[in-house]
Amino acid sequence: MKDGVRVLSLQRGVWLVPSEYVYARYNFSRDAGKEQSGPLPRWTVVPELWRHVCHTYSDSTYTLYWEGKVSEVVFSGRLQGSWPVMMNGTLVLGQEQDNLGGGFDRNQIFRGDLAQISLWDRVLSSRDVVGMAECRAVGRGNLFSSDTVTFELHGDPLVQVSWHNLSTLCQTKEHNVVFPEERSLQEARTFCRRFNATLAVPTTQQDNQRLTDQLGLFKNVCVPTAQWKLWLGITDNIEDGVWRDLQTNSLITYLNFPPLNAGSSYTCASMKTDGFWDGDRCTNKRCVACHFDHTDFLYLRGLCFDNNFRMRFRVQDHINGRPFFRGYNSYIIIWGNESREWQLLDTITNQTLLSTSVVPQDDYPIGKHRWIVQEVVCGRSKGDELLLSLAPCEDHLFTCNSGDCIQDHLRCDFRYDCADGSDEVNCGVIEMLDDLQRQLPPTGQQGTFLSVAPSFTLTRIADVDDIYMAITLEFRLTFTWIDERLRLRYLKVKKNGTILSEADAEKVWRPQYQLVNLEGGQKQVLSQSLVVRSALNGTRPHYNNVDMGQ
């Protein structure tokens, strides 16, 4: 294709086991050695979204472009190593070389698509880079171009080659997913919101056709007795015939109503089997298509991921007739047709790690649910129970049991902010290590005995009895000590601090004391209080923690 680009697809597929034997190779000649200058950059990338990156360098400057813009000038000065750069190495796409054309590791592979890989014998201008990033120029290098060279392809059929129009690399496909369960329009909006999504609204004929094709898989499942199948996120309740987006209230520029729309008197709309739109009663029940931004994802908390990228999951089309959740690594969450429950699988070992049967069969494992361990995971044995949350809530938000997200300062504020009231459950301030913590005294500094500092303040001489040689005193007795075992949660920035409940106060170890030389050995306690002062700044829970509102 004259104006087309060759796309190399490497190790794609949900069930694919990563391999170090899948790559495309091109030999320039011999090993040129390792040359590297400056720190390695960090970019934000998301699945299924093309990104353009360009490196330009001379003997004195190395500039990095990201999406057509200067990301950083990596360095200015003399380039380490030889100059000019020798074109005598081996280019490997899909693997990381630890030696010439080899030394691969399946944990350091590339999975995805590559295109427009080129080398020039000159420094490209900013205009050149922008033209390629915006898909206005094919940009084939005069020294090397992935569109023209002949690669050695290893690992077929896990390396696929296809040709595409250049413009498709800059066209973002709408990520709409059909959920084949019937809901009213209001239920559908709430349902999508809990995925951090909105009701789908096709914006082009191509988007509409893709959604129609996806709907076709469920035409006998979604309202089998009617042509109206799928809710659309639009309404004309403000002005009849003027359709607006339910989420943004913006005017809809692409419409696919037939010329004679018999249902135009309704303020809601749905998609029919043939892809045309029609007015629909808002209280009817239809299937749901949610629209997801490519940059959005869900967080799976409660396991032991070693970095927060592994806890990210995306909603994708369909396995066993229902959408599934694909992790950034090897984990997926799917519906089991035979077991009739949701399962967490490791696609590398093909093992079911966890399962849950507490989610209703017409629902999805969004929010907090109890899961049963099926294989040893995170040090937990088979049959153990784990509480996991799957929701779009970031680290600074609290996840309601339903999957809704609220600001973390609303946690345990004596008001119901979650619709299910779960933000006011388990609001104890004192977190105990074990039951012995309130019975055993803490140790002092460097493991020595605990030092308790008393303070005595005389407030009033209430009475002097010269017959019995006794006086009645009122005084304040204060004990101060350090207990490094205490962990405090849900602290509020208030003038008077956070009030401890009686149950919380009972969890704190307190010294026992005795007053001697009392008349009759009796004392009268007028009042008592416990004040806990934090000596350290607050920290957020670990990203794997289910309860991020602490």
Coordinates of C-alpha atoms in Angstrom, one line a residue:
M1 CA 0.0 0.0 0.0
K2 CA 1.5 3.3 -1.1
D3 CA -0.1 5.4 1.7
G4 CA -0.5 2.4 4.0
V5 CA 1.5 1.3 7.0
R6 CA 2.5 -2.2 8.0
V7 CA 1.4 -3.1 11.5
L8 CA 3.2 -5.8 13.5
S9 CA 1.0 -7.5 16.1
L10 CA 2.9 -9.4 18.7
Q11 CA 1.6 -11.9 21.3
R12 CA -1.9 -10.5 21.4
G13 CA -4.8 -12.5 22.9
V14 CA -6.3 -13.1 26.3
W15 CA -5.2 -16.7 26.7
L16 CA -1.8 -16.3 25.3
V17 CA 1.1 -17.5 27.4
P18 CA 4.0 -15.0 27.2
S19 CA 7.0 -16.4 25.2
E20 CA 10.5 -15.2 24.7
Y21 CA 10.5 -16.8 21.2
V22 CA 8.1 -14.4 19.5
Y23 CA 9.7 -11.4 17.8
A24 CA 10.6 -9.7 14.5
R25 CA 14.3 -9.3 13.7
Y26 CA 16.3 -7.3 11.3
N27 CA 20.1 -7.6 11.1
F28 CA 22.1 -4.6 10.1
S29 CA 25.3 -6.6 10.4
R30 CA 27.3 -7.1 13.6
D31 CA 27.1 -6.1 17.3
A32 CA 27.7 -2.4 17.9
G33 CA 27.8 -2.7 21.6
K34 CA 25.6 -1.0 24.2
E35 CA 25.3 2.8 24.0
Q36 CA 23.0 4.7 26.3
S37 CA 23.0 8.3 27.4
G38 CA 20.6 10.0 29.9
P39 CA 17.8 8.5 32.1
L40 CA 15.1 6.3 30.7
P41 CA 11.9 8.2 30.3
R42 CA 8.5 7.2 31.8
W43 CA 5.3 7.6 29.8
T44 CA 1.7 7.1 30.5
V45 CA 0.4 4.4 28.1
V46 CA -3.0 2.7 28.0
P47 CA -4.1 -0.5 26.2
E48 CA -5.6 -0.3 22.7
L49 CA -4.5 3.4 22.1
W50 CA -1.8 4.3 19.6
R51 CA 1.0 6.5 20.8
H52 CA 3.7 8.2 18.7
V53 CA 7.2 8.5 20.0
C54 CA 10.3 10.0 18.2
H55 CA 13.9 10.2 19.2
T56 CA 16.2 12.7 17.5
Y57 CA 19.8 13.1 18.3
S58 CA 23.1 14.5 17.1
D59 CA 26.5 14.4 18.6
S60 CA 25.5 17.1 21.0
T61 CA 21.7 16.9 21.7
Y62 CA 19.2 14.2 22.3
T63 CA 15.5 15.3 22.1
L64 CA 12.5 13.1 22.9
Y65 CA 9.1 13.7 21.3
W66 CA 5.9 12.2 22.7
E67 CA 2.7 12.6 20.6
G68 CA 4.4 15.2 18.4
K69 CA 5.5 17.4 21.3
V70 CA 8.9 17.8 22.9
S71 CA 8.7 15.6 26.0
E72 CA 12.1 16.5 27.2
V73 CA 15.6 17.3 26.0
V74 CA 17.3 14.3 27.5
F75 CA 20.7 15.9 27.4
S76 CA 22.8 18.5 25.8
G77 CA 26.5 17.8 25.5
R78 CA 28.7 15.2 24.0
L79 CA 27.1 11.8 23.2
Q80 CA 28.7 8.9 25.1
G81 CA 30.2 6.3 22.8
S82 CA 31.2 6.6 19.2
W83 CA 29.9 9.1 16.7
P84 CA 28.6 8.8 14.1
V85 CA 26.5 5.8 15.3
M86 CA 27.5 2.6 13.5
M87 CA 24.6 0.9 11.6
N88 CA 25.9 -2.5 12.4
G89 CA 23.7 -4.1 15.0
T90 CA 20.6 -6.2 15.2
L91 CA 17.1 -4.8 15.7
V92 CA 14.6 -7.0 17.6
L93 CA 11.0 -6.0 18.0
G94 CA 9.0 -7.6 20.8
Q95 CA 11.8 -8.7 23.1
E96 CA 14.6 -7.0 25.1
Q97 CA 18.1 -8.0 24.0
D98 CA 20.6 -8.8 26.7
N99 CA 23.1 -9.8 24.0
L100 CA 23.3 -9.7 20.2
G101 CA 20.0 -11.0 18.9
G102 CA 19.2 -12.9 22.1
G103 CA 19.2 -13.1 25.9
F104 CA 15.4 -12.8 25.9
D105 CA 13.2 -13.0 29.0
R106 CA 9.5 -13.8 28.8
N107 CA 8.9 -11.3 31.6
Q108 CA 10.3 -8.5 29.4
I109 CA 8.3 -9.0 26.3
F110 CA 6.1 -6.6 24.3
R111 CA 2.5 -7.4 23.7
G112 CA 0.6 -5.2 21.3
D113 CA 1.0 -3.5 17.9
L114 CA 4.0 -1.6 16.4
A115 CA 4.0 0.5 13.2
Q116 CA 6.0 3.2 11.5
I117 CA 9.4 2.2 12.8
S118 CA 12.0 4.3 10.9
L119 CA 15.5 5.5 10.9
W120 CA 16.9 8.6 9.1
D121 CA 20.4 9.9 8.5
R122 CA 19.4 13.4 9.5
V123 CA 17.8 15.1 12.5
L124 CA 14.1 15.5 11.9
S125 CA 12.5 19.0 12.4
S126 CA 9.7 19.6 14.8
R127 CA 7.4 20.0 11.8
D128 CA 8.4 16.6 10.5
V129 CA 7.6 15.0 13.8
V130 CA 4.2 16.7 14.2
G131 CA 3.2 15.6 10.6
M132 CA 3.9 12.0 11.4
A133 CA 2.3 12.1 14.9
E134 CA -0.9 13.6 13.4
C135 CA -0.9 10.9 10.6
R136 CA -0.4 13.5 7.8
A137 CA 2.9 12.0 6.7
V138 CA 3.8 8.4 6.3
G139 CA 7.3 9.0 7.5
R140 CA 9.4 6.2 6.0
G141 CA 13.0 6.5 7.0
N142 CA 15.7 6.6 4.3
L143 CA 17.9 4.2 6.3
F144 CA 15.2 1.9 7.6
S145 CA 11.4 1.6 7.5
S146 CA 9.3 -1.2 8.8
D147 CA 7.0 -0.7 5.8
T148 CA 9.7 -1.7 3.3
V149 CA 12.2 -4.1 4.9
T150 CA 11.9 -7.8 5.1
F151 CA 11.8 -9.0 8.7
E152 CA 12.7 -12.4 10.1
L153 CA 9.4 -13.4 11.9
H154 CA 9.8 -15.8 14.8
G155 CA 6.9 -17.4 16.7
D156 CA 4.3 -17.5 13.9
P157 CA 1.3 -17.3 14.3
L158 CA 1.9 -15.1 17.3
V159 CA 3.4 -12.5 15.0
Q160 CA 0.7 -11.1 12.7
V161 CA 1.4 -8.6 9.8
S162 CA -1.4 -6.4 8.4
W163 CA -1.7 -3.2 6.4
H164 CA -3.8 -0.2 7.4
N165 CA -4.5 3.2 6.1
L166 CA -2.3 5.7 7.9
S167 CA -5.3 7.7 9.1
T168 CA -6.6 4.8 11.2
L169 CA -3.7 5.2 13.6
C170 CA -5.0 8.5 14.6
Q171 CA -8.7 7.5 14.8
T172 CA -9.8 6.5 18.3
K173 CA -12.5 3.8 18.3
E174 CA -15.2 4.2 20.8
H175 CA -14.9 1.6 23.5
N176 CA -18.5 0.5 24.0
V177 CA -19.4 -2.8 25.8
V178 CA -22.8 -4.4 25.7
F179 CA -24.1 -5.9 29.0
P180 CA -26.9 -8.5 28.1
E181 CA -29.1 -7.9 31.1
E182 CA -32.3 -5.9 31.1
R183 CA -32.5 -2.7 33.2
S184 CA -34.6 0.4 33.2
L185 CA -33.0 3.6 32.0
Q186 CA -32.3 4.9 35.5
E187 CA -30.9 1.6 36.6
A188 CA -28.7 1.5 33.4
R189 CA -27.2 4.9 34.2
T190 CA -26.4 3.9 37.8
F191 CA -25.0 0.6 36.5
C192 CA -22.6 2.3 34.0
R193 CA -21.6 5.0 36.6
R194 CA -20.3 2.2 38.9
F195 CA -17.9 1.2 36.1
N196 CA -16.8 4.9 35.8
A197 CA -18.6 4.7 32.4
T198 CA -21.6 6.4 30.7
L199 CA -24.4 5.1 28.5
A200 CA -23.1 4.6 25.0
V201 CA -23.9 7.1 22.3
P202 CA -22.5 6.3 18.8
T203 CA -20.9 9.4 17.3
T204 CA -20.3 8.1 13.7
Q205 CA -21.8 5.6 11.4
Q206 CA -18.8 3.4 12.0
D207 CA -19.3 3.5 15.7
N208 CA -23.0 2.8 15.3
Q209 CA -22.3 -0.2 13.1
R210 CA -19.8 -1.7 15.6
L211 CA -22.3 -1.3 18.4
T212 CA -25.0 -2.9 16.1
D213 CA -22.7 -5.9 15.4
Q214 CA -22.0 -6.3 19.1
L215 CA -25.7 -6.1 19.8
G216 CA -26.4 -8.8 17.2
L217 CA -24.7 -11.4 19.5
F218 CA -27.5 -10.9 22.0
K219 CA -30.6 -10.2 19.9
N220 CA -32.2 -13.4 21.3
V221 CA -31.2 -12.5 24.8
C222 CA -32.0 -8.8 25.1
V223 CA -35.8 -8.4 25.2
P224 CA -36.5 -11.3 22.8
T225 CA -40.1 -10.3 22.1
A226 CA -39.3 -6.7 21.0
Q227 CA -37.2 -4.9 18.4
W228 CA -36.1 -2.3 20.9
K229 CA -32.9 -3.8 22.5
L230 CA -30.4 -1.3 23.8
W231 CA -30.6 2.0 25.8
L232 CA -28.9 5.0 24.3
G233 CA -27.6 7.8 26.5
I234 CA -29.7 10.6 24.9
T235 CA -32.9 12.5 25.7
D236 CA -35.1 15.2 24.2
N237 CA -36.9 16.1 27.4
I238 CA -36.0 19.8 27.2
E239 CA -37.2 20.3 23.6
D240 CA -39.1 17.7 21.6
G241 CA -36.9 16.4 18.8
V242 CA -33.7 18.1 20.0
W243 CA -31.6 15.2 21.4
R244 CA -29.0 15.8 24.0
D245 CA -26.4 13.7 25.8
L246 CA -27.8 12.5 29.1
Q247 CA -24.4 12.9 30.7
T248 CA -23.1 16.2 29.3
N249 CA -26.4 17.8 28.1
S250 CA -24.6 18.6 24.8
L251 CA -26.4 18.5 21.5
I252 CA -26.1 15.2 19.6
T253 CA -24.6 15.8 16.2
Y254 CA -24.9 12.2 14.9
L255 CA -28.4 10.7 14.8
N256 CA -29.6 7.4 13.3
F257 CA -33.4 7.7 13.6
P258 CA -35.4 6.5 10.6
P259 CA -37.1 9.2 8.5
L260 CA -40.5 8.2 10.0
N261 CA -39.9 7.9 13.8
A262 CA -43.1 6.5 15.3
G263 CA -41.7 6.8 18.8
S264 CA -40.7 10.4 18.7
S265 CA -43.2 11.3 21.5
Y266 CA -41.0 9.5 24.0
T267 CA -38.1 11.3 25.7
C268 CA -35.8 8.3 25.9
A269 CA -34.3 6.3 23.0
S270 CA -33.0 2.9 22.3
M271 CA -31.3 1.0 19.5
K272 CA -33.2 -1.6 17.5
T273 CA -31.9 -4.8 16.0
D274 CA -31.2 -3.2 12.7
G275 CA -29.1 -0.4 14.2
F276 CA -31.7 2.3 13.8
W277 CA -32.7 4.4 16.8
D278 CA -36.2 4.9 18.1
G279 CA -38.0 6.7 20.9
D280 CA -38.7 4.5 23.9
R281 CA -40.6 4.7 27.2
C282 CA -38.0 5.4 30.0
T283 CA -39.5 2.8 32.4
N284 CA -39.1 -0.1 29.9
K285 CA -36.3 -2.5 30.5
R286 CA -33.6 -2.9 27.8
C287 CA -30.0 -4.1 27.7
V288 CA -27.2 -1.7 28.4
A289 CA -24.1 -0.6 26.5
C290 CA -21.6 1.4 28.6
H291 CA -19.1 3.7 27.0
F292 CA -15.6 3.6 28.5
D293 CA -12.8 6.1 28.1
H294 CA -9.5 4.4 27.0
T295 CA -7.7 6.0 29.9
D296 CA -10.1 4.7 32.6
F297 CA -9.8 1.4 34.4
L298 CA -10.9 -0.4 37.6
Y299 CA -8.8 -1.2 40.6
L300 CA -8.8 -4.7 42.2
R301 CA -7.8 -4.3 45.8
G302 CA -7.4 -7.0 48.5
L303 CA -4.6 -9.1 46.9
C304 CA -0.8 -8.7 47.1
F305 CA 0.2 -7.0 43.8
D306 CA 3.8 -5.8 43.8
N307 CA 3.0 -2.7 41.9
N308 CA -0.2 -0.7 41.3
F309 CA -0.2 -1.3 37.5
R310 CA -1.1 -5.0 38.1
M311 CA -4.2 -4.1 40.0
R312 CA -5.7 -2.3 37.0
F313 CA -8.5 -4.0 35.1
R314 CA -10.4 -3.0 32.0
V315 CA -13.9 -4.1 30.8
Q316 CA -13.8 -6.0 27.5
D317 CA -16.0 -8.0 25.2
H318 CA -17.2 -11.1 25.9
I319 CA -16.3 -14.5 27.3
N320 CA -19.0 -17.0 28.0
G321 CA -21.6 -14.6 26.8
R322 CA -20.8 -11.8 29.2
P323 CA -18.2 -8.9 29.4
F324 CA -15.1 -9.8 31.3
F325 CA -12.4 -7.9 33.2
R326 CA -8.9 -8.1 31.9
G327 CA -5.9 -7.1 34.1
Y328 CA -2.8 -5.3 32.9
N329 CA -0.9 -8.5 33.6
S330 CA -2.1 -12.1 33.4
Y331 CA -5.2 -12.0 35.6
I332 CA -8.8 -11.9 34.2
I333 CA -12.2 -12.1 35.9
I334 CA -14.8 -14.1 33.9
W335 CA -18.2 -15.5 34.3
G336 CA -18.2 -19.3 34.6
N337 CA -21.0 -20.8 32.6
E338 CA -20.8 -24.2 34.4
S339 CA -20.1 -22.9 37.9
R340 CA -22.5 -20.0 37.6
E341 CA -20.2 -17.7 39.5
W342 CA -17.5 -15.1 38.9
Q343 CA -13.9 -16.4 38.8
L344 CA -10.4 -14.8 38.9
L345 CA -8.1 -16.7 36.6
D346 CA -4.4 -16.6 35.9
T347 CA -4.1 -17.0 32.1
I348 CA -0.4 -18.1 32.3
T349 CA -1.1 -21.1 34.5
N350 CA -4.8 -21.5 33.4
Q351 CA -5.8 -21.8 37.0
T352 CA -8.8 -20.5 38.8
L353 CA -7.4 -18.6 41.8
L354 CA -10.6 -17.2 43.4
S355 CA -14.3 -17.5 42.9
T356 CA -17.4 -15.8 44.4
S357 CA -21.0 -16.9 44.4
V358 CA -22.4 -14.0 46.5
V359 CA -22.9 -11.8 43.4
P360 CA -26.4 -12.2 41.9
Q361 CA -26.3 -14.0 38.6
D362 CA -27.6 -11.0 36.7
D363 CA -25.0 -8.7 38.2
Y364 CA -21.2 -8.1 38.1
P365 CA -18.5 -8.2 40.8
I366 CA -18.3 -4.4 41.1
G367 CA -17.8 -3.2 44.7
K368 CA -16.8 -5.3 47.7
H369 CA -17.5 -9.0 47.8
R370 CA -16.2 -12.1 49.6
W371 CA -14.2 -14.4 47.4
I372 CA -13.1 -18.1 48.1
V373 CA -9.5 -19.1 47.5
Q374 CA -9.3 -22.0 45.0
E375 CA -5.5 -22.1 44.7
V376 CA -2.9 -20.7 47.0
V377 CA -2.7 -17.0 46.5
C378 CA -1.1 -14.2 48.5
G379 CA -0.2 -16.8 51.2
R380 CA -3.8 -17.8 51.7
S381 CA -4.8 -21.5 51.5
K382 CA -7.5 -23.1 49.5
G383 CA -10.9 -22.5 51.1
D384 CA -9.9 -19.3 52.8
E385 CA -12.1 -16.2 52.4
L386 CA -10.8 -12.9 51.0
L387 CA -12.6 -9.5 50.8
L388 CA -11.9 -7.9 47.5
S389 CA -13.1 -4.7 45.9
L390 CA -13.3 -4.0 42.2
A391 CA -14.2 -0.3 41.5
P392 CA -12.9 2.8 39.7
C393 CA -12.0 4.5 43.0
E394 CA -8.5 5.9 43.2
D395 CA -6.3 5.9 46.2
H396 CA -7.7 9.1 47.7
L397 CA -11.3 7.8 47.4
F398 CA -13.4 5.5 49.6
T399 CA -15.1 2.5 47.9
C400 CA -18.7 1.9 49.0
N401 CA -19.8 -1.7 49.1
S402 CA -21.9 -1.0 46.0
G403 CA -18.8 0.2 44.0
D404 CA -19.6 3.9 44.2
C405 CA -16.8 6.2 45.1
I406 CA -16.8 9.1 47.7
Q407 CA -14.2 11.5 49.0
D408 CA -12.2 9.8 51.8
H409 CA -12.9 12.6 54.3
L410 CA -16.6 11.6 54.2
R411 CA -15.7 8.2 55.7
C412 CA -17.0 7.8 59.2
D413 CA -18.3 11.4 59.5
F414 CA -21.7 10.4 61.1
R415 CA -23.5 11.0 57.8
Y416 CA -24.5 8.4 55.2
D417 CA -22.7 9.4 52.0
C418 CA -22.8 6.0 50.3
A419 CA -26.3 5.0 49.2
D420 CA -25.9 1.7 51.0
G421 CA -24.6 3.3 54.2
S422 CA -21.3 1.4 54.1
D423 CA -19.2 4.5 54.8
E424 CA -20.4 4.5 58.4
V425 CA -19.7 0.8 59.1
N426 CA -16.5 -0.4 61.0
C427 CA -15.7 3.2 62.1
G428 CA -13.5 2.3 65.0
V429 CA -10.6 4.7 65.4
I430 CA -8.2 2.4 67.3
E431 CA -6.8 -0.5 65.2
M432 CA -5.6 -3.3 67.4
L433 CA -2.9 -5.8 66.5
D434 CA -4.4 -8.4 68.8
D435 CA -6.5 -8.8 72.0
L436 CA -3.4 -8.7 74.2
Q437 CA -2.6 -5.1 73.2
R438 CA -4.9 -3.6 75.7
Q439 CA -3.7 -5.9 78.5
L440 CA 0.1 -5.8 78.1
P441 CA 2.0 -2.5 78.5
P442 CA 4.1 -1.2 75.6
T443 CA 7.8 -1.3 75.9
G444 CA 9.9 1.9 76.4
Q445 CA 12.5 3.3 74.1
Q446 CA 15.0 0.8 72.7
G447 CA 13.1 -2.1 74.4
T448 CA 13.5 -0.8 77.9
F449 CA 10.8 -0.5 80.6
L450 CA 7.9 1.9 79.9
S451 CA 8.2 5.3 81.5
V452 CA 4.9 6.8 82.7
A453 CA 5.1 10.5 83.6
P454 CA 2.5 11.6 86.2
S455 CA 1.3 15.2 86.7
F456 CA -0.6 16.5 89.7
T457 CA -2.6 19.7 89.7
L458 CA -4.4 20.9 92.8
T459 CA -7.6 22.6 91.8
R460 CA -9.6 23.2 95.1
I461 CA -9.4 22.6 98.8
A462 CA -13.0 21.6 99.5
D463 CA -13.0 21.0 103.2
V464 CA -10.7 20.9 106.3
D465 CA -11.8 18.7 109.2
D466 CA -9.7 19.5 112.2
I467 CA -11.5 17.0 114.4
Y468 CA -10.7 14.0 112.3
M469 CA -7.5 15.6 111.0
A470 CA -8.6 15.2 107.4
I471 CA -8.9 17.5 104.4
T472 CA -10.9 17.1 101.2
L473 CA -9.1 18.0 98.0
E474 CA -10.0 18.2 94.4
F475 CA -7.2 17.7 92.0
R476 CA -6.3 16.6 88.4
L477 CA -4.1 13.6 88.0
T478 CA -2.6 13.1 84.5
F479 CA -0.5 10.2 83.2
T480 CA 1.4 10.5 80.0
W481 CA 3.1 7.6 78.2
I482 CA 4.1 6.5 74.7
D483 CA 2.5 3.5 73.0
E484 CA 4.0 2.9 69.6
R485 CA 1.6 0.0 68.9
L486 CA -1.4 2.3 68.4
R487 CA -2.6 2.9 64.9
L488 CA -5.4 5.5 64.5
R489 CA -7.8 5.6 61.6
Y490 CA -10.4 8.1 60.2
L491 CA -8.8 11.1 62.0
K492 CA -10.4 14.4 61.3
V493 CA -8.7 17.8 61.1
K494 CA -10.9 19.5 63.7
K495 CA -10.2 22.0 66.6
N496 CA -11.1 19.4 69.2
G497 CA -9.7 16.4 67.3
T498 CA -11.6 13.1 66.8
I499 CA -13.8 11.9 69.6
L500 CA -13.1 8.3 70.8
S501 CA -16.1 6.1 71.5
E502 CA -16.1 4.0 74.7
A503 CA -15.4 0.9 72.7
D504 CA -12.3 2.6 71.2
A505 CA -11.1 3.8 74.6
E506 CA -11.3 0.3 76.0
K507 CA -8.8 -0.8 73.4
V508 CA -6.1 1.4 74.7
W509 CA -3.8 0.1 77.5
R510 CA -3.8 2.4 80.5
P511 CA -1.7 2.2 83.7
Q512 CA -3.2 1.2 87.0
Y513 CA -2.7 3.5 89.9
Q514 CA -3.5 3.7 93.6
L515 CA -3.9 6.6 96.0
V516 CA -2.8 5.9 99.5
N517 CA -3.5 7.5 102.9
L518 CA -7.2 8.1 102.0
E519 CA -9.9 8.3 104.7
G520 CA -11.5 5.0 104.6
G521 CA -9.4 4.1 101.5
Q522 CA -12.1 5.7 99.3
K523 CA -11.8 8.2 96.5
Q524 CA -14.5 9.8 94.4
V525 CA -13.8 10.2 90.7
L526 CA -15.6 13.2 89.4
S527 CA -14.6 12.7 85.7
Q528 CA -12.0 11.0 83.6
S529 CA -10.9 11.2 80.0
L530 CA -8.5 9.7 77.6
V531 CA -6.6 11.9 75.1
V532 CA -4.5 10.3 72.3
R533 CA -2.1 12.5 70.5
S534 CA -0.5 11.3 67.2
A535 CA 3.2 11.8 67.0
L536 CA 3.5 11.0 63.3
N537 CA 1.9 12.4 60.2
G538 CA -0.9 10.4 58.7
T539 CA -0.2 8.0 55.9
R540 CA -2.5 6.4 53.3
P541 CA -3.1 2.7 53.4
H542 CA -1.2 0.5 51.0
Y543 CA -2.7 0.5 47.5
N544 CA -3.7 -3.2 48.0
N545 CA -5.9 -2.3 51.0
V546 CA -9.7 -2.7 50.4
D547 CA -10.5 0.2 52.8
M548 CA -8.7 3.2 51.2
G549 CA -10.7 5.7 53.3
Q550 CA -8.5 5.5 56.4

